[in-house]
CSV table of C-alpha atoms in Angstrom, one decimal:
chain,number,residue,atom,x,y,z
V,969,UNK,CA,-41.5,2.1,-56.1
V,970,UNK,CA,-43.5,1.3,-59.2
V,971,UNK,CA,-45.2,-1.7,-60.7
V,972,UNK,CA,-42.4,-1.8,-63.2
V,973,UNK,CA,-39.9,-2.5,-60.4
V,974,UNK,CA,-42.1,-5.1,-58.9
V,975,UNK,CA,-42.6,-6.9,-62.2
V,976,UNK,CA,-38.9,-6.8,-63.0
V,977,UNK,CA,-37.9,-8.3,-59.6
V,978,UNK,CA,-40.8,-10.8,-59.6
V,979,UNK,CA,-39.8,-12.1,-63.1
V,980,UNK,CA,-36.3,-12.8,-61.9
V,981,UNK,CA,-37.5,-15.1,-59.1
V,982,UNK,CA,-38.2,-18.8,-59.6
V,983,UNK,CA,-38.5,-22.0,-57.6
V,984,UNK,CA,-34.8,-22.4,-57.4
V,985,UNK,CA,-34.2,-19.1,-55.7
V,986,UNK,CA,-32.5,-19.0,-52.3
V,987,UNK,CA,-35.3,-18.9,-49.6
V,988,UNK,CA,-33.8,-15.8,-48.0
V,989,UNK,CA,-33.6,-13.9,-51.2
V,990,UNK,CA,-37.1,-15.0,-52.1
V,991,UNK,CA,-38.3,-13.7,-48.7
V,992,UNK,CA,-36.5,-10.4,-49.1
V,993,UNK,CA,-37.9,-9.8,-52.6
V,994,UNK,CA,-41.4,-10.7,-51.5
V,995,UNK,CA,-41.2,-8.1,-48.7
V,996,UNK,CA,-40.6,-5.3,-51.2
V,997,UNK,CA,-43.0,-6.5,-53.8
V,998,UNK,CA,-45.9,-7.1,-51.4
V,999,UNK,CA,-45.3,-3.7,-49.8
V,1000,UNK,CA,-45.4,-2.0,-53.2
V,1001,UNK,CA,-48.5,-3.9,-54.4
V,1002,UNK,CA,-50.5,-3.5,-51.2
V,1003,UNK,CA,-49.8,0.2,-50.6
V,1004,UNK,CA,-50.4,1.1,-54.3
V,1005,UNK,CA,-54.0,1.5,-55.4
V,1006,UNK,CA,-53.1,0.3,-58.9
V,1007,UNK,CA,-54.1,-3.3,-58.3
V,1008,UNK,CA,-56.4,-3.1,-55.2
V,1009,UNK,CA,-58.5,0.0,-55.4
V,1010,UNK,CA,-60.4,-0.8,-52.3
V,1011,UNK,CA,-59.2,-2.7,-49.2
V,1012,UNK,CA,-62.0,-5.2,-49.7
V,1013,UNK,CA,-60.4,-6.1,-53.1
V,1014,UNK,CA,-57.4,-7.6,-51.2
V,1015,UNK,CA,-59.6,-10.3,-49.6
V,1016,UNK,CA,-59.5,-12.5,-52.8
V,1017,UNK,CA,-55.7,-12.3,-52.9
V,1018,UNK,CA,-55.4,-13.2,-49.2
V,1019,UNK,CA,-57.8,-16.2,-49.8
V,1020,UNK,CA,-55.7,-17.3,-52.8
V,1021,UNK,CA,-52.6,-17.6,-50.7
V,1022,UNK,CA,-54.4,-19.6,-48.0
V,1023,UNK,CA,-54.2,-17.0,-45.2
V,1024,UNK,CA,-57.2,-16.1,-43.0
V,1025,UNK,CA,-57.3,-12.7,-41.2
V,1026,UNK,CA,-59.8,-11.0,-39.0
V,1027,UNK,CA,-62.1,-8.5,-40.7
V,1028,UNK,CA,-60.7,-5.5,-38.7
V,1029,UNK,CA,-57.3,-5.9,-40.6
V,1030,UNK,CA,-59.0,-5.1,-43.9
V,1031,UNK,CA,-60.0,-1.7,-42.7
V,1032,UNK,CA,-56.4,-0.5,-42.7
V,1033,UNK,CA,-53.8,-1.4,-45.4
V,1034,UNK,CA,-50.9,-0.7,-43.1
V,1035,UNK,CA,-52.2,-3.2,-40.5
V,1036,UNK,CA,-52.9,-5.7,-43.2
V,1037,UNK,CA,-49.4,-5.2,-44.7
V,1038,UNK,CA,-47.8,-5.6,-41.3
V,1039,UNK,CA,-49.6,-8.8,-40.7
V,1040,UNK,CA,-48.8,-10.4,-44.1
V,1041,UNK,CA,-45.1,-9.3,-43.8
V,1042,UNK,CA,-44.9,-11.1,-40.5
V,1043,UNK,CA,-46.5,-14.2,-42.0
V,1044,UNK,CA,-43.9,-14.0,-44.9
V,1045,UNK,CA,-41.2,-13.8,-42.3
V,1046,UNK,CA,-42.4,-17.1,-40.7
V,1047,UNK,CA,-43.4,-18.8,-44.0
V,1048,UNK,CA,-41.8,-22.0,-45.3
V,1049,UNK,CA,-40.5,-22.2,-48.9
V,1050,UNK,CA,-43.7,-23.7,-50.3
V,1051,UNK,CA,-45.8,-20.9,-48.8
V,1052,UNK,CA,-43.4,-18.3,-50.2
V,1053,UNK,CA,-43.6,-20.0,-53.6
V,1054,UNK,CA,-47.5,-19.8,-53.4
V,1055,UNK,CA,-47.3,-16.1,-52.7
V,1056,UNK,CA,-44.9,-15.6,-55.5
V,1057,UNK,CA,-47.1,-17.4,-58.0
V,1058,UNK,CA,-50.1,-15.4,-57.0
V,1059,UNK,CA,-48.3,-12.2,-57.2
V,1060,UNK,CA,-47.1,-13.2,-60.7
V,1061,UNK,CA,-50.6,-13.9,-61.7
V,1062,UNK,CA,-51.8,-10.6,-60.3
V,1063,UNK,CA,-49.1,-8.5,-61.9
V,1064,UNK,CA,-48.7,-10.2,-65.2
V,1065,UNK,CA,-52.2,-11.5,-66.0
V,1066,UNK,CA,-53.9,-8.4,-65.0
V,1067,UNK,CA,-54.2,-7.0,-68.4
V,1068,UNK,CA,-55.4,-3.6,-67.3
V,1069,UNK,CA,-54.9,-2.3,-63.7
V,1070,UNK,CA,-57.8,-0.9,-61.9
V,1071,UNK,CA,-58.3,2.6,-63.5
V,1072,UNK,CA,-60.9,3.8,-61.1
V,1073,UNK,CA,-58.2,5.5,-59.0
V,1074,UNK,CA,-58.2,9.2,-59.1
V,1075,UNK,CA,-55.5,10.8,-61.2
V,1076,UNK,CA,-54.7,14.2,-62.3
V,1077,UNK,CA,-56.7,15.2,-65.3
V,1078,UNK,CA,-54.5,18.0,-66.5
V,1079,UNK,CA,-51.0,18.9,-65.8
V,1080,UNK,CA,-50.1,22.4,-64.6
V,1081,UNK,CA,-47.0,24.3,-65.6
V,1082,UNK,CA,-44.9,23.1,-62.6
V,1083,UNK,CA,-45.8,19.5,-63.4
V,1084,UNK,CA,-44.7,19.8,-67.0
V,1085,UNK,CA,-41.4,21.3,-66.0
V,1086,UNK,CA,-40.8,18.6,-63.3
V,1087,UNK,CA,-41.6,15.9,-65.8
V,1088,UNK,CA,-39.2,17.4,-68.3
V,1089,UNK,CA,-36.3,17.7,-65.9
V,1090,UNK,CA,-36.9,14.9,-63.5
V,1091,UNK,CA,-34.1,12.9,-62.0
V,1092,UNK,CA,-33.9,9.4,-60.5
V,1093,UNK,CA,-34.3,5.8,-61.3
V,1094,UNK,CA,-37.6,6.0,-63.2
V,1095,UNK,CA,-36.0,6.4,-66.6
V,1096,UNK,CA,-33.4,3.6,-66.1
């Protein structure tokens, strides 16, 4: 998934959304945001987001994104509507008010021939 997908789905959600739909969308958006290094370059950067949504986790969870993701998804599963709305608002702030995502992630500096051909003839949902 991409941040474009997450932003699109997050912008469709509001306080009047069905709680089950809200929970389902938050699963995918949180998974996308946490596993990507676009918004949280280091695991320690996630601490501020967790504090903003009023959750407290042990330090060992911040050593592994997958463990942390599993824990927050379980908490989203148990959450009441007001907690889900708090998570939604904080995700909206993170995705829409973050003017420039963290660019310290390593990216390819130059494309090779195969990359240019794949980019030219790629298929899928990215262009839609």
